[in-house]
PDB file of C-alpha atoms in Angstrom:
ATOM      1  CA  UNK A 158     -57.596  14.635 -40.068  1.00  0.00           C
ATOM      2  CA  UNK A 159     -54.507  16.561 -40.628  1.00  0.00           C
ATOM      3  CA  UNK A 160     -51.244  15.172 -39.574  1.00  0.00           C
ATOM      4  CA  UNK A 161     -48.079  13.344 -40.419  1.00  0.00           C
ATOM      5  CA  UNK A 162     -48.105   9.693 -41.442  1.00  0.00           C
ATOM      6  CA  UNK A 163     -45.055   7.399 -41.229  1.00  0.00           C
ATOM      7  CA  UNK A 164     -44.946   4.032 -42.657  1.00  0.00           C
ATOM      8  CA  UNK A 165     -44.220   1.261 -42.016  1.00  0.00           C
ATOM      9  CA  UNK A 166     -44.443   1.500 -38.193  1.00  0.00           C
ATOM     10  CA  UNK A 167     -42.166  -1.536 -37.816  1.00  0.00           C
ATOM     11  CA  UNK A 168     -39.674  -2.851 -40.359  1.00  0.00           C
ATOM     12  CA  UNK A 169     -37.048  -5.658 -40.340  1.00  0.00           C
ATOM     13  CA  UNK A 170     -34.389  -5.826 -42.855  1.00  0.00           C
ATOM     14  CA  UNK A 171     -31.211  -7.933 -43.401  1.00  0.00           C
ATOM     15  CA  UNK A 172     -27.906  -6.223 -43.127  1.00  0.00           C
ATOM     16  CA  UNK A 173     -26.727  -4.814 -46.333  1.00  0.00           C
ATOM     17  CA  UNK A 174     -30.175  -3.921 -47.776  1.00  0.00           C
ATOM     18  CA  UNK A 175     -31.388  -0.392 -48.394  1.00  0.00           C
ATOM     19  CA  UNK A 176     -34.734   0.501 -46.925  1.00  0.00           C
ATOM     20  CA  UNK A 177     -36.933   3.458 -47.517  1.00  0.00           C
ATOM     21  CA  UNK A 178     -39.142   5.007 -44.794  1.00  0.00           C
ATOM     22  CA  UNK A 179     -42.156   6.888 -45.992  1.00  0.00           C
ATOM     23  CA  UNK A 180     -43.322  10.252 -44.392  1.00  0.00           C
ATOM     24  CA  UNK A 181     -46.402  12.144 -45.667  1.00  0.00           C
ATOM     25  CA  UNK A 182     -48.051  15.243 -44.268  1.00  0.00           C
ATOM     26  CA  UNK A 183     -51.269  17.039 -45.114  1.00  0.00           C
ATOM     27  CA  UNK A 184     -50.601  20.027 -42.990  1.00  0.00           C
ATOM     28  CA  UNK A 185     -49.344  22.244 -45.822  1.00  0.00           C
ATOM     29  CA  UNK A 186     -46.065  22.691 -43.975  1.00  0.00           C
ATOM     30  CA  UNK A 187     -43.067  23.813 -46.041  1.00  0.00           C
ATOM     31  CA  UNK A 188     -40.390  22.390 -43.894  1.00  0.00           C
ATOM     32  CA  UNK A 189     -39.882  18.676 -43.025  1.00  0.00           C
ATOM     33  CA  UNK A 190     -37.296  16.808 -40.882  1.00  0.00           C
ATOM     34  CA  UNK A 191     -36.003  13.349 -40.166  1.00  0.00           C
ATOM     35  CA  UNK A 192     -34.685  12.458 -36.695  1.00  0.00           C
ATOM     36  CA  UNK A 193     -33.314   9.358 -35.192  1.00  0.00           C
ATOM     37  CA  UNK A 194     -33.859   8.184 -31.587  1.00  0.00           C
ATOM     38  CA  UNK A 195     -31.509   5.875 -29.814  1.00  0.00           C
ATOM     39  CA  UNK A 196     -31.796   4.814 -26.160  1.00  0.00           C
ATOM     40  CA  UNK A 197     -30.280   7.485 -23.924  1.00  0.00           C
ATOM     41  CA  UNK A 198     -29.272   9.844 -26.763  1.00  0.00           C
ATOM     42  CA  UNK A 199     -32.366  11.903 -27.395  1.00  0.00           C
ATOM     43  CA  UNK A 200     -33.271  12.758 -31.059  1.00  0.00           C
ATOM     44  CA  UNK A 201     -30.586  13.573 -33.545  1.00  0.00           C
ATOM     45  CA  UNK A 202     -31.241  15.322 -36.842  1.00  0.00           C
ATOM     46  CA  UNK A 203     -30.545  13.307 -40.065  1.00  0.00           C
ATOM     47  CA  UNK A 204     -31.807  15.582 -42.803  1.00  0.00           C
ATOM     48  CA  UNK A 205     -34.196  18.496 -43.230  1.00  0.00           C
ATOM     49  CA  UNK A 206     -35.917  20.242 -46.053  1.00  0.00           C
ATOM     50  CA  UNK A 207     -37.286  23.755 -45.992  1.00  0.00           C
ATOM     51  CA  UNK A 208     -38.924  23.741 -49.430  1.00  0.00           C
ATOM     52  CA  UNK A 209     -39.657  21.361 -52.345  1.00  0.00           C
ATOM     53  CA  UNK A 210     -36.594  20.128 -54.257  1.00  0.00           C
ATOM     54  CA  UNK A 211     -34.179  21.302 -51.611  1.00  0.00           C
ATOM     55  CA  UNK A 212     -32.660  19.507 -48.538  1.00  0.00           C
ATOM     56  CA  UNK A 213     -29.834  19.879 -46.225  1.00  0.00           C
ATOM     57  CA  UNK A 214     -27.803  17.432 -44.165  1.00  0.00           C
ATOM     58  CA  UNK A 215     -28.314  17.358 -40.490  1.00  0.00           C
ATOM     59  CA  UNK A 216     -25.867  16.156 -37.774  1.00  0.00           C
ATOM     60  CA  UNK A 217     -25.882  12.537 -38.689  1.00  0.00           C
ATOM     61  CA  UNK A 218     -26.546  12.375 -42.417  1.00  0.00           C
ATOM     62  CA  UNK A 219     -23.891   9.668 -43.325  1.00  0.00           C
ATOM     63  CA  UNK A 220     -25.481   6.545 -44.638  1.00  0.00           C
ATOM     64  CA  UNK A 221     -28.887   8.186 -45.315  1.00  0.00           C
ATOM     65  CA  UNK A 222     -30.409   9.878 -48.354  1.00  0.00           C
ATOM     66  CA  UNK A 223     -33.681  11.805 -48.839  1.00  0.00           C
ATOM     67  CA  UNK A 224     -35.715  13.405 -51.626  1.00  0.00           C
ATOM     68  CA  UNK A 225     -38.285  16.161 -51.715  1.00  0.00           C
ATOM     69  CA  UNK A 226     -40.140  16.053 -54.882  1.00  0.00           C
ATOM     70  CA  UNK A 227     -43.414  16.975 -53.442  1.00  0.00           C
ATOM     71  CA  UNK A 228     -44.390  19.274 -50.581  1.00  0.00           C
ATOM     72  CA  UNK A 229     -46.295  16.452 -48.896  1.00  0.00           C
ATOM     73  CA  UNK A 230     -43.645  13.818 -48.924  1.00  0.00           C
ATOM     74  CA  UNK A 231     -40.184  13.514 -47.611  1.00  0.00           C
ATOM     75  CA  UNK A 232     -39.013   9.747 -47.794  1.00  0.00           C
ATOM     76  CA  UNK A 233     -35.910   8.619 -46.065  1.00  0.00           C
ATOM     77  CA  UNK A 234     -33.603   5.820 -47.418  1.00  0.00           C
ATOM     78  CA  UNK A 235     -31.323   3.997 -45.082  1.00  0.00           C
ATOM     79  CA  UNK A 236     -28.569   2.666 -47.124  1.00  0.00           C
ATOM     80  CA  UNK A 237     -26.162  -0.215 -46.547  1.00  0.00           C
ATOM     81  CA  UNK A 238     -23.519   2.398 -45.728  1.00  0.00           C
ATOM     82  CA  UNK A 239     -25.248   3.237 -42.512  1.00  0.00           C
ATOM     83  CA  UNK A 240     -23.257   1.381 -39.827  1.00  0.00           C
ATOM     84  CA  UNK A 241     -25.742   1.158 -37.238  1.00  0.00           C
ATOM     85  CA  UNK A 242     -29.254   1.511 -38.729  1.00  0.00           C
ATOM     86  CA  UNK A 243     -31.313  -0.171 -36.006  1.00  0.00           C
ATOM     87  CA  UNK A 244     -33.255   2.792 -34.427  1.00  0.00           C
ATOM     88  CA  UNK A 245     -36.492   4.559 -34.075  1.00  0.00           C
ATOM     89  CA  UNK A 246     -36.962   7.110 -36.909  1.00  0.00           C
ATOM     90  CA  UNK A 247     -39.128  10.153 -36.504  1.00  0.00           C
ATOM     91  CA  UNK A 248     -40.373  12.458 -39.305  1.00  0.00           C
ATOM     92  CA  UNK A 249     -41.542  15.963 -38.450  1.00  0.00           C
ATOM     93  CA  UNK A 250     -42.852  19.098 -40.168  1.00  0.00           C
ATOM     94  CA  UNK A 251     -43.003  22.697 -39.137  1.00  0.00           C
ATOM     95  CA  UNK A 252     -45.347  25.535 -40.095  1.00  0.00           C
ATOM     96  CA  UNK A 253     -43.684  28.667 -41.354  1.00  0.00           C
ATOM     97  CA  UNK A 254     -43.082  31.345 -38.839  1.00  0.00           C
ATOM     98  CA  UNK A 255     -43.043  29.096 -35.851  1.00  0.00           C
ATOM     99  CA  UNK A 256     -40.267  27.025 -34.086  1.00  0.00           C
ATOM    100  CA  UNK A 257     -42.424  24.087 -33.271  1.00  0.00           C
ATOM    101  CA  UNK A 258     -42.080  20.673 -34.893  1.00  0.00           C
ATOM    102  CA  UNK A 259     -44.980  18.404 -35.288  1.00  0.00           C
ATOM    103  CA  UNK A 260     -43.953  14.740 -35.267  1.00  0.00           C
ATOM    104  CA  UNK A 261     -45.248  11.580 -36.811  1.00  0.00           C
ATOM    105  CA  UNK A 262     -45.789   8.297 -34.921  1.00  0.00           C
ATOM    106  CA  UNK A 263     -42.359   6.964 -35.861  1.00  0.00           C
ATOM    107  CA  UNK A 264     -40.927   3.910 -37.693  1.00  0.00           C
ATOM    108  CA  UNK A 265     -38.862   1.409 -35.896  1.00  0.00           C
ATOM    109  CA  UNK A 266     -36.209  -0.227 -38.041  1.00  0.00           C
ATOM    110  CA  UNK A 267     -34.471  -3.375 -36.968  1.00  0.00           C
ATOM    111  CA  UNK A 268     -31.634  -4.711 -39.003  1.00  0.00           C
ATOM    112  CA  UNK A 269     -30.920  -8.365 -38.437  1.00  0.00           C
TER     113      UNK A 269
ATOM    114  CA  UNK B 198     -20.559  17.447 -27.849  1.00  0.00           C
ATOM    115  CA  UNK B 199     -23.856  17.488 -26.014  1.00  0.00           C
ATOM    116  CA  UNK B 200     -25.173  21.081 -26.333  1.00  0.00           C
ATOM    117  CA  UNK B 201     -28.436  20.322 -24.526  1.00  0.00           C
ATOM    118  CA  UNK B 202     -28.283  18.025 -21.455  1.00  0.00           C
ATOM    119  CA  UNK B 203     -30.859  16.482 -19.225  1.00  0.00           C
ATOM    120  CA  UNK B 204     -28.802  15.135 -16.425  1.00  0.00           C
ATOM    121  CA  UNK B 205     -31.562  13.241 -14.687  1.00  0.00           C
ATOM    122  CA  UNK B 206     -32.608  10.130 -16.598  1.00  0.00           C
ATOM    123  CA  UNK B 207     -35.654   9.533 -14.476  1.00  0.00           C
ATOM    124  CA  UNK B 208     -37.899  11.201 -11.902  1.00  0.00           C
ATOM    125  CA  UNK B 209     -40.659   9.713  -9.672  1.00  0.00           C
ATOM    126  CA  UNK B 210     -43.325  11.845  -8.138  1.00  0.00           C
ATOM    127  CA  UNK B 211     -46.546  11.338  -6.248  1.00  0.00           C
ATOM    128  CA  UNK B 212     -49.785  12.258  -7.869  1.00  0.00           C
ATOM    129  CA  UNK B 213     -50.838  15.799  -6.958  1.00  0.00           C
ATOM    130  CA  UNK B 214     -47.289  16.940  -6.174  1.00  0.00           C
ATOM    131  CA  UNK B 215     -45.042  19.110  -8.235  1.00  0.00           C
ATOM    132  CA  UNK B 216     -42.704  17.639 -10.868  1.00  0.00           C
ATOM    133  CA  UNK B 217     -39.631  19.592 -11.877  1.00  0.00           C
ATOM    134  CA  UNK B 218     -37.590  18.524 -14.884  1.00  0.00           C
ATOM    135  CA  UNK B 219     -34.362  20.209 -15.554  1.00  0.00           C
ATOM    136  CA  UNK B 220     -32.379  20.986 -18.697  1.00  0.00           C
ATOM    137  CA  UNK B 221     -28.961  22.671 -19.159  1.00  0.00           C
ATOM    138  CA  UNK B 222     -27.448  24.055 -22.382  1.00  0.00           C
ATOM    139  CA  UNK B 223     -24.007  25.203 -23.378  1.00  0.00           C
ATOM    140  CA  UNK B 224     -24.623  27.313 -26.447  1.00  0.00           C
ATOM    141  CA  UNK B 225     -25.333  30.879 -25.562  1.00  0.00           C
ATOM    142  CA  UNK B 226     -26.581  31.620 -29.159  1.00  0.00           C
ATOM    143  CA  UNK B 227     -29.716  29.347 -28.445  1.00  0.00           C
ATOM    144  CA  UNK B 228     -32.683  31.686 -28.448  1.00  0.00           C
ATOM    145  CA  UNK B 229     -35.797  29.491 -28.325  1.00  0.00           C
ATOM    146  CA  UNK B 230     -36.466  26.538 -26.171  1.00  0.00           C
ATOM    147  CA  UNK B 231     -39.172  23.830 -26.198  1.00  0.00           C
ATOM    148  CA  UNK B 232     -40.392  20.943 -24.180  1.00  0.00           C
ATOM    149  CA  UNK B 233     -41.861  17.777 -25.735  1.00  0.00           C
ATOM    150  CA  UNK B 234     -43.570  14.818 -24.139  1.00  0.00           C
ATOM    151  CA  UNK B 235     -43.189  11.313 -25.575  1.00  0.00           C
ATOM    152  CA  UNK B 236     -44.952   8.047 -24.907  1.00  0.00           C
ATOM    153  CA  UNK B 237     -43.370   4.833 -25.952  1.00  0.00           C
ATOM    154  CA  UNK B 238     -43.590   3.909 -29.641  1.00  0.00           C
ATOM    155  CA  UNK B 239     -45.085   7.359 -30.495  1.00  0.00           C
ATOM    156  CA  UNK B 240     -43.747  10.564 -31.749  1.00  0.00           C
ATOM    157  CA  UNK B 241     -43.089  13.419 -29.343  1.00  0.00           C
ATOM    158  CA  UNK B 242     -45.752  15.999 -28.875  1.00  0.00           C
ATOM    159  CA  UNK B 243     -45.127  19.674 -28.178  1.00  0.00           C
ATOM    160  CA  UNK B 244     -45.836  20.905 -24.682  1.00  0.00           C
ATOM    161  CA  UNK B 245     -44.642  24.403 -24.212  1.00  0.00           C
ATOM    162  CA  UNK B 246     -41.978  26.799 -25.386  1.00  0.00           C
ATOM    163  CA  UNK B 247     -40.148  29.966 -24.354  1.00  0.00           C
ATOM    164  CA  UNK B 248     -38.187  32.538 -26.130  1.00  0.00           C
ATOM    165  CA  UNK B 249     -34.884  33.825 -24.779  1.00  0.00           C
ATOM    166  CA  UNK B 250     -36.440  37.305 -24.187  1.00  0.00           C
ATOM    167  CA  UNK B 251     -38.619  35.785 -21.488  1.00  0.00           C
ATOM    168  CA  UNK B 252     -37.889  34.112 -18.133  1.00  0.00           C
ATOM    169  CA  UNK B 253     -41.278  32.395 -17.697  1.00  0.00           C
ATOM    170  CA  UNK B 254     -44.073  30.968 -19.750  1.00  0.00           C
ATOM    171  CA  UNK B 255     -47.125  29.348 -18.324  1.00  0.00           C
ATOM    172  CA  UNK B 256     -49.848  27.160 -19.933  1.00  0.00           C
ATOM    173  CA  UNK B 257     -52.195  25.402 -17.601  1.00  0.00           C
ATOM    174  CA  UNK B 258     -50.481  23.046 -15.310  1.00  0.00           C
ATOM    175  CA  UNK B 259     -47.200  23.534 -17.259  1.00  0.00           C
ATOM    176  CA  UNK B 260     -44.686  26.316 -16.570  1.00  0.00           C
ATOM    177  CA  UNK B 261     -41.270  26.742 -18.124  1.00  0.00           C
ATOM    178  CA  UNK B 262     -38.548  28.803 -16.406  1.00  0.00           C
ATOM    179  CA  UNK B 263     -35.458  30.111 -18.322  1.00  0.00           C
ATOM    180  CA  UNK B 264     -32.339  31.263 -16.441  1.00  0.00           C
ATOM    181  CA  UNK B 265     -30.105  32.530 -19.193  1.00  0.00           C
ATOM    182  CA  UNK B 266     -27.143  33.404 -16.951  1.00  0.00           C
ATOM    183  CA  UNK B 267     -27.026  29.823 -15.784  1.00  0.00           C
ATOM    184  CA  UNK B 268     -27.991  28.444 -19.152  1.00  0.00           C
ATOM    185  CA  UNK B 269     -30.675  26.449 -17.441  1.00  0.00           C
ATOM    186  CA  UNK B 270     -34.361  25.856 -18.020  1.00  0.00           C
ATOM    187  CA  UNK B 271     -36.910  23.834 -16.114  1.00  0.00           C
ATOM    188  CA  UNK B 272     -40.411  22.504 -16.668  1.00  0.00           C
ATOM    189  CA  UNK B 273     -42.736  22.555 -13.645  1.00  0.00           C
ATOM    190  CA  UNK B 274     -45.918  20.335 -13.764  1.00  0.00           C
ATOM    191  CA  UNK B 275     -48.408  21.181 -11.048  1.00  0.00           C
ATOM    192  CA  UNK B 276     -50.254  19.233 -10.049  1.00  0.00           C
ATOM    193  CA  UNK B 277     -48.745  16.055 -11.445  1.00  0.00           C
ATOM    194  CA  UNK B 278     -51.139  13.413 -12.793  1.00  0.00           C
ATOM    195  CA  UNK B 279     -50.561   9.701 -13.715  1.00  0.00           C
ATOM    196  CA  UNK B 280     -51.267  10.564 -17.292  1.00  0.00           C
ATOM    197  CA  UNK B 281     -48.186  12.800 -17.225  1.00  0.00           C
ATOM    198  CA  UNK B 282     -45.906   9.703 -17.020  1.00  0.00           C
ATOM    199  CA  UNK B 283     -43.829   9.891 -20.061  1.00  0.00           C
ATOM    200  CA  UNK B 284     -40.394  10.857 -21.366  1.00  0.00           C
ATOM    201  CA  UNK B 285     -39.835  14.539 -21.489  1.00  0.00           C
ATOM    202  CA  UNK B 286     -37.421  16.043 -23.907  1.00  0.00           C
ATOM    203  CA  UNK B 287     -36.077  19.704 -23.895  1.00  0.00           C
ATOM    204  CA  UNK B 288     -34.922  21.202 -27.114  1.00  0.00           C
ATOM    205  CA  UNK B 289     -33.257  24.413 -28.232  1.00  0.00           C
ATOM    206  CA  UNK B 290     -32.572  26.221 -31.391  1.00  0.00           C
ATOM    207  CA  UNK B 291     -30.400  29.159 -32.383  1.00  0.00           C
ATOM    208  CA  UNK B 292     -31.725  29.294 -35.939  1.00  0.00           C
ATOM    209  CA  UNK B 293     -35.514  29.709 -35.997  1.00  0.00           C
ATOM    210  CA  UNK B 294     -35.318  30.137 -39.788  1.00  0.00           C
ATOM    211  CA  UNK B 295     -34.335  26.536 -40.333  1.00  0.00           C
ATOM    212  CA  UNK B 296     -36.214  25.082 -37.313  1.00  0.00           C
ATOM    213  CA  UNK B 297     -33.268  22.788 -36.405  1.00  0.00           C
ATOM    214  CA  UNK B 298     -33.840  21.546 -32.980  1.00  0.00           C
ATOM    215  CA  UNK B 299     -31.118  20.173 -30.637  1.00  0.00           C
ATOM    216  CA  UNK B 300     -32.582  17.753 -28.171  1.00  0.00           C
ATOM    217  CA  UNK B 301     -31.520  16.590 -24.708  1.00  0.00           C
ATOM    218  CA  UNK B 302     -31.390  12.894 -23.816  1.00  0.00           C
ATOM    219  CA  UNK B 303     -34.833  12.977 -22.191  1.00  0.00           C
ATOM    220  CA  UNK B 304     -36.064  12.460 -18.670  1.00  0.00           C
ATOM    221  CA  UNK B 305     -38.583   9.692 -17.805  1.00  0.00           C
ATOM    222  CA  UNK B 306     -41.144  10.975 -15.415  1.00  0.00           C
ATOM    223  CA  UNK B 307     -43.280   8.548 -13.420  1.00  0.00           C
ATOM    224  CA  UNK B 308     -46.235   9.847 -11.512  1.00  0.00           C
ATOM    225  CA  UNK B 309     -47.491   7.485  -8.896  1.00  0.00           C
ATOM    226  CA  UNK B 310     -51.129   7.271  -7.987  1.00  0.00           C
TER     227      UNK B 310
END
């Protein structure tokens, strides 16, 4: 089945540790995105990539890093510099020529 | 600076009646608007969209209305069903090339049997 796979679904980490969230898509979409959801704040854009080997900062990129070495993969690293990392993280992709994003199931990160 | 606002955190409707979810925006450069539905612990799923050149778009039980002069859009669900109970997000973009969406805070809809 075509879709977007995020892993892990749940992740617990100690404060000060870096953690990498995986996002893989087999939809052949060029563009991929990372959003963060916090209660009462909707979704906020962290990073996005429109093509392999290129990515751009979103509205809340501080404390995060990404890479786009393959079209199918867009991993997000939450670094120890992120002051409030506990959140629900959503990866999305977009087919060329449309404005609609297709989302994965999300990854819930809890920093203890 | 919240460019897309959903001022009603929650809405409760009886099954079979109409659900109306509202969304306001401040940026007049937005030219494409979308509604997403989200269940707990899942990713949002696309429902319906509308371009700024239109004032209405309909898809089955879902209709989106756009009032550009008021910078307001609404999603109508008729008839509402218990399975429609979810969080609804409106989103807007002014840059279709990048696909960057600005989301509202969401409205939780509860449809009672």
